[in-house]
Coordinates of C-alpha atoms and ligand atoms in Angstrom, one line a residue:
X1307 CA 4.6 28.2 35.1
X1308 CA 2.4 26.0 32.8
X1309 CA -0.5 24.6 34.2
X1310 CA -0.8 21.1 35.9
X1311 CA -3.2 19.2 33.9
X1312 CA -3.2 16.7 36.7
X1313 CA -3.9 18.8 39.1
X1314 CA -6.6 20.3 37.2
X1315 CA -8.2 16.5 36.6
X1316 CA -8.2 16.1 40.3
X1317 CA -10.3 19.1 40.9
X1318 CA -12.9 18.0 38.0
X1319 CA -16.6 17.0 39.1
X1320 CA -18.0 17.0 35.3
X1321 CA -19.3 14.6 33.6
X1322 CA -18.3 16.0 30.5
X1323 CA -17.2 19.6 30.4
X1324 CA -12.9 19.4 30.2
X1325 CA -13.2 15.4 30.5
X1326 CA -11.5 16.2 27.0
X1327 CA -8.4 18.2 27.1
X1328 CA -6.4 19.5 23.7
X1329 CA -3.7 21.3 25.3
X1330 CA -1.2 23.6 23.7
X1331 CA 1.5 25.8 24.6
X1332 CA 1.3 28.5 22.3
X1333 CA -1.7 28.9 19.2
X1334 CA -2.9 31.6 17.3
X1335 CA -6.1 31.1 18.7
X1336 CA -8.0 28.2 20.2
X1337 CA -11.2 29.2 18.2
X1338 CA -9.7 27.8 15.4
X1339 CA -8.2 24.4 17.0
X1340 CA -11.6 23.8 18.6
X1341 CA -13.5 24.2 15.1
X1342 CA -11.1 21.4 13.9
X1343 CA -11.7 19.7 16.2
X1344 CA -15.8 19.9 16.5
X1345 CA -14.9 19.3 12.4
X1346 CA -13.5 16.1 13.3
X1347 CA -16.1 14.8 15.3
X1348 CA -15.1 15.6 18.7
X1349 CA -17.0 14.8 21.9
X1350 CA -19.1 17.3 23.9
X1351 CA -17.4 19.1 26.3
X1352 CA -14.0 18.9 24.8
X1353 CA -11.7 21.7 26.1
X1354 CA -8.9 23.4 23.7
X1355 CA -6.8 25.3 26.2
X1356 CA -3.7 27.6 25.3
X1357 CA -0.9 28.6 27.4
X1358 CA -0.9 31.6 25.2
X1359 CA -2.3 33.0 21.9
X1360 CA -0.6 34.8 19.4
X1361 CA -4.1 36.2 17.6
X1362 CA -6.3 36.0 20.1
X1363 CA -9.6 37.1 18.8
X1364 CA -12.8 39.1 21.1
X1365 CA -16.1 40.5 19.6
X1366 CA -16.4 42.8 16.5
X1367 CA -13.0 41.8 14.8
X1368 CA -11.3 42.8 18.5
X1369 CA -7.9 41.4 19.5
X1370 CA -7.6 39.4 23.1
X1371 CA -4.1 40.2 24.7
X1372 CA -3.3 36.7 25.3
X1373 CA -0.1 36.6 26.9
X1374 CA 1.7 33.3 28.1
X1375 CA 1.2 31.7 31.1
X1376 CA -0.2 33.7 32.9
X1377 CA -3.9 33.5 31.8
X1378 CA -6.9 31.1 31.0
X1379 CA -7.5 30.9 27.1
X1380 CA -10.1 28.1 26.4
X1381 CA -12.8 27.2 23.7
X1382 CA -15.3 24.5 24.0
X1383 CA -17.2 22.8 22.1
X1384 CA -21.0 22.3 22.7
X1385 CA -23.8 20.7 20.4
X1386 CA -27.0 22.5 22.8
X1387 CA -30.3 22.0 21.1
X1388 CA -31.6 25.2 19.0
X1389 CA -33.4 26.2 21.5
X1390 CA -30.4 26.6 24.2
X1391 CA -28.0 28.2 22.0
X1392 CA -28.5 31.4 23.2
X1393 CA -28.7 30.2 26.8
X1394 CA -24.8 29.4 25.8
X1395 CA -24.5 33.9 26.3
X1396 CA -25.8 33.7 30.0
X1397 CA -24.0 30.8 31.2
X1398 CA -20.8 31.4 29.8
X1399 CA -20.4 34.5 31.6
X1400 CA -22.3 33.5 34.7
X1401 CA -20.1 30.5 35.3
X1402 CA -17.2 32.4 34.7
X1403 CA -18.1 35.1 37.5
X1404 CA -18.9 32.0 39.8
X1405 CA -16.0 30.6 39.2
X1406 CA -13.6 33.6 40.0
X1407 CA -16.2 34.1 43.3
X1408 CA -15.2 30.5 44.0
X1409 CA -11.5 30.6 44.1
X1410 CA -11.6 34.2 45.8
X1411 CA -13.7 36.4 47.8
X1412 CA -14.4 38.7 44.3
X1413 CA -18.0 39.5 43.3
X1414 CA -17.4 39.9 39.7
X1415 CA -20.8 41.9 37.7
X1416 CA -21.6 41.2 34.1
X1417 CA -22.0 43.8 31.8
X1418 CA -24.6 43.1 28.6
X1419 CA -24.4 40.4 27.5
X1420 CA -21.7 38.6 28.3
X1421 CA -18.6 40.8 29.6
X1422 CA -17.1 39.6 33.3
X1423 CA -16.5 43.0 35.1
X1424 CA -14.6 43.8 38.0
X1425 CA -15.3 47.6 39.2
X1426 CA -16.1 48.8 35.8
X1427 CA -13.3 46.8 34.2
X1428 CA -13.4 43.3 31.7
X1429 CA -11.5 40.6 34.0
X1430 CA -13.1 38.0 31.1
X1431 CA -15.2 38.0 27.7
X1432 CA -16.2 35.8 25.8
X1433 CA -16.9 34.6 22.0
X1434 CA -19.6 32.1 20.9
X1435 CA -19.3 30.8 17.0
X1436 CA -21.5 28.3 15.8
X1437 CA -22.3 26.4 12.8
X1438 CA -25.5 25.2 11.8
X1439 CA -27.2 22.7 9.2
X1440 CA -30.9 24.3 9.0
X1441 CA -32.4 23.7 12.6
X1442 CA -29.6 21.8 13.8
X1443 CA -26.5 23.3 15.8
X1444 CA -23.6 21.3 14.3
X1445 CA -21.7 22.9 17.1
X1446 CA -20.9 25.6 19.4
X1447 CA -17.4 26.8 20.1
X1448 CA -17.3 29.1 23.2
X1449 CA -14.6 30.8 23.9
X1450 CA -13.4 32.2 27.2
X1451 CA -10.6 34.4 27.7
X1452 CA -10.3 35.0 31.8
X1453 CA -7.2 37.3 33.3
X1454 CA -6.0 35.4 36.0
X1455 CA -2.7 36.7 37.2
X1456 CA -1.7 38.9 34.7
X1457 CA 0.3 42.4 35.8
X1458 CA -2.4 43.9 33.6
X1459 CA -1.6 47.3 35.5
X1460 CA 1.8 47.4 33.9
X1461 CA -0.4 47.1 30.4
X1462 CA -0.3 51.1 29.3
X1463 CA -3.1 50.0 26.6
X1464 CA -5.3 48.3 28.5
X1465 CA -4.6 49.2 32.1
X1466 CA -7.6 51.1 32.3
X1467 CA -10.1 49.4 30.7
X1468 CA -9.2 45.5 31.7
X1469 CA -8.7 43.5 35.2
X1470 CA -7.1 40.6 36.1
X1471 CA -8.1 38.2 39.7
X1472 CA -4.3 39.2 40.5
X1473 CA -5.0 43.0 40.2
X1474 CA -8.3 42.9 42.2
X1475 CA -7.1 40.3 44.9
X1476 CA -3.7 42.0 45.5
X1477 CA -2.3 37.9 45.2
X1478 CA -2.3 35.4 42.9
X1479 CA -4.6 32.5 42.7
X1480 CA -4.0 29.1 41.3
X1481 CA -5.1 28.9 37.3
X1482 CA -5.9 25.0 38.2
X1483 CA -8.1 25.8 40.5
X1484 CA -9.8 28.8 38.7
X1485 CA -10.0 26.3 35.7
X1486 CA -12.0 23.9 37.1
X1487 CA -14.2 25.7 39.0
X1488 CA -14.8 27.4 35.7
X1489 CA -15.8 24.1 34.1
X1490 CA -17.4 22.7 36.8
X1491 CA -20.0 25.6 37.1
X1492 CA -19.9 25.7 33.2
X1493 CA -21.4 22.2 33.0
X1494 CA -23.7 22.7 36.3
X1495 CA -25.6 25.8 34.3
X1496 CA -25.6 24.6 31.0
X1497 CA -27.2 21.5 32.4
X1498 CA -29.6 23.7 34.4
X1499 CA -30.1 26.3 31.6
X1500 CA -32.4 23.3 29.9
X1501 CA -34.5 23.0 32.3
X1502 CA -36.2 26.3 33.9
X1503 CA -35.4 30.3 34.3
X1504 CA -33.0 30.0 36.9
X1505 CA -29.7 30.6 35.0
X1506 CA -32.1 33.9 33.4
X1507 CA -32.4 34.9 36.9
X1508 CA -29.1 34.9 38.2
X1509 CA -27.1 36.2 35.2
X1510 CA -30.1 39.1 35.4
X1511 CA -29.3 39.3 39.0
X1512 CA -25.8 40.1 38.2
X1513 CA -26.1 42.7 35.3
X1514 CA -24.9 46.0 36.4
X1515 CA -26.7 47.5 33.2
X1516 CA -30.6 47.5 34.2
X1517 CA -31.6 50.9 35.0
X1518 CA -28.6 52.6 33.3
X1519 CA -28.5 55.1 30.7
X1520 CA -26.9 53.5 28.0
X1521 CA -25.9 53.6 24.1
X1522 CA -25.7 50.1 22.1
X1523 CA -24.2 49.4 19.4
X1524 CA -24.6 46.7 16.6
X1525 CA -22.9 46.7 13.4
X1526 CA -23.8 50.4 11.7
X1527 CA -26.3 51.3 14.4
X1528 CA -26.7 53.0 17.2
X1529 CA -29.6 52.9 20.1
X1530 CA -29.9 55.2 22.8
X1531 CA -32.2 54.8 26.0
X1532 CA -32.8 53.0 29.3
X1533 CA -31.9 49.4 29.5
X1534 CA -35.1 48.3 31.2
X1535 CA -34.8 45.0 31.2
X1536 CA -33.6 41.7 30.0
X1537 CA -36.3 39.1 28.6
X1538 CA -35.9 35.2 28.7
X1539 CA -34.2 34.5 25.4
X1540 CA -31.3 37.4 27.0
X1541 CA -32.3 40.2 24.9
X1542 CA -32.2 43.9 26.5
X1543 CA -34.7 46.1 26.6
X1544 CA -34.3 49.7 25.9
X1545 CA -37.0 52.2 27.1
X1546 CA -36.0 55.2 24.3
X1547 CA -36.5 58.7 25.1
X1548 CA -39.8 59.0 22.8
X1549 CA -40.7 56.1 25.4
X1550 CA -40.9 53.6 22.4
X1551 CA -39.2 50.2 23.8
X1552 CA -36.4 48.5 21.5
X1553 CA -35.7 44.5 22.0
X1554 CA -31.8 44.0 20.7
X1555 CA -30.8 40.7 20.5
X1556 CA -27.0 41.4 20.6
X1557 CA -24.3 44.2 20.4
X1558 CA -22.2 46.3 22.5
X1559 CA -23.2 48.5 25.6
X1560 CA -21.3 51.6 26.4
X1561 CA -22.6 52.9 30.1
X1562 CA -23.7 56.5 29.9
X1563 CA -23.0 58.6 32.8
Ligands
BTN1883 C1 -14.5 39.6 23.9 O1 -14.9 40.0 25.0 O2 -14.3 40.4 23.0 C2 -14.3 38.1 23.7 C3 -13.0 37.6 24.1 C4 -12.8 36.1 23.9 C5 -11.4 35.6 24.1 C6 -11.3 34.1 24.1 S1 -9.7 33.6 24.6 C7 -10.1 31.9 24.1 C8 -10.8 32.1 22.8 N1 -9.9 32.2 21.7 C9 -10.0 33.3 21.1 O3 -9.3 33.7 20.1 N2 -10.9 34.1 21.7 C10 -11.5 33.4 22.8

């Protein structure tokens, strides 16, 4: 069933977040719509939502399974200050696990930086592209890709490595309601993220990598150690074996054992 934009509206307490809907059935990917869109001027907050995508896109060149209907596939745009823009990597995923937490009795956990986990598998990632003019963020697109009530068990690919609320709840849960949670803790945070440590603190709070053995990845290299901890800015920091510590600003965590 398509969602209930109505529905949705009624459920709203933004100001701005989703106060904006571009809504489409079917897209390759709302990345693209939403850059469009920022192109053309629109306002903060706006939400491009998609029923389903036919190229979704995740981090490092990755495809997002983005099937119809069954999902949440959403990018929005943002125009944060400089300084905030990385905030944009804590709150995105902390509102998200909120969010799902809301609607259900789920505790999802974040992996570094940004993946939403359910018992060691992605229920959500997400994918932050932004365009500058020297100092100045023109805009942010964030995108969000959250498995709501997907059958993601009959998925043989990625069955073992994904989640979906449906999977871990053993029922389905309204995407309406799911939606706007999402953008209602979205806006509380990034609101919040301007003004002290306490997004830092609880998307720390809720990283299952701190004191794990771990191997990241950026690009062509590889780092090896013990994520220590995370500094303000959202950076991890690995403790290497020669006890040497390494700040990486962004890349991809794989959890030793
Ligand atoms: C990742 O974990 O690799 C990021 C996944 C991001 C998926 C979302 S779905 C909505 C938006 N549109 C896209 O094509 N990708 C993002």
């Amino acid at each position: 069933m398509w969602l209930d934009l109505r529905s949705l509206e009624e459920r709203l307490s933004t100001d701005f977040v989703g106060r904006r809907i571009v809504y489409l059935t079917s897209t390759p990917s709302t990345q693209d719509i939403a850059r469009a869109e920022a192109e053309q001027g629109a306002p903060e907050g706006t939400a491009v939502l998609a029923e389903e995508q036919t190229a979704g896109r995740g981090r490092f060149g990755r495809a997002w399974v983005s099937p119809a209907g069954r999902n949440l596939y959403l990018t929005l745009v943002l125009r944060p200050p400089l300084a905030r823009l990385r905030s944009l990597s804590m709150v995105a995923p902390l509102a998200t696990a909120l969010a799902v937490q809301d609607v259900s009795d789920l505790s999802p956990r974040i992996k570094w930086p940004n993946d939403v986990l359910i018992g060691g598998r992605k229920l959500s990632g997400m994918l932050v592209e932004t365009e500058l003019s020297g100092q100045t963020v023109r805009y942010s697109l964030v995108g969000i890709g959250l498995n709501v009530n997907y059958d993601i068990e009959e998925e043989s690919e990625i069955a073992g490595i994904a989640t979906s609320v449906k999977r871990e709840l053993g029922r389905e849960v309204s995407r309406e309601e799911a939606l706007a949670a999402l953008l209602n803790r979205f806006e509380e945070l990034y609101l919040q993220a301007g003004r002290g440590a306490e997004v830092h603190q609880a998307w720390k709070a809720r990283l299952e990598t701190l004191g794990r053995q771990v191997k990241v990845s950026f690009r062509d290299q590889v780092h090896e150690g013990v994520a220590e901890d995370v500094d303000p800015e959202g950076s991890l920091i690995l403790r290497r074996a020669d006890g040497s510590l390494l700040t990486i600003e962004a890349g991809e965590v794989t959890l030793r054992q």
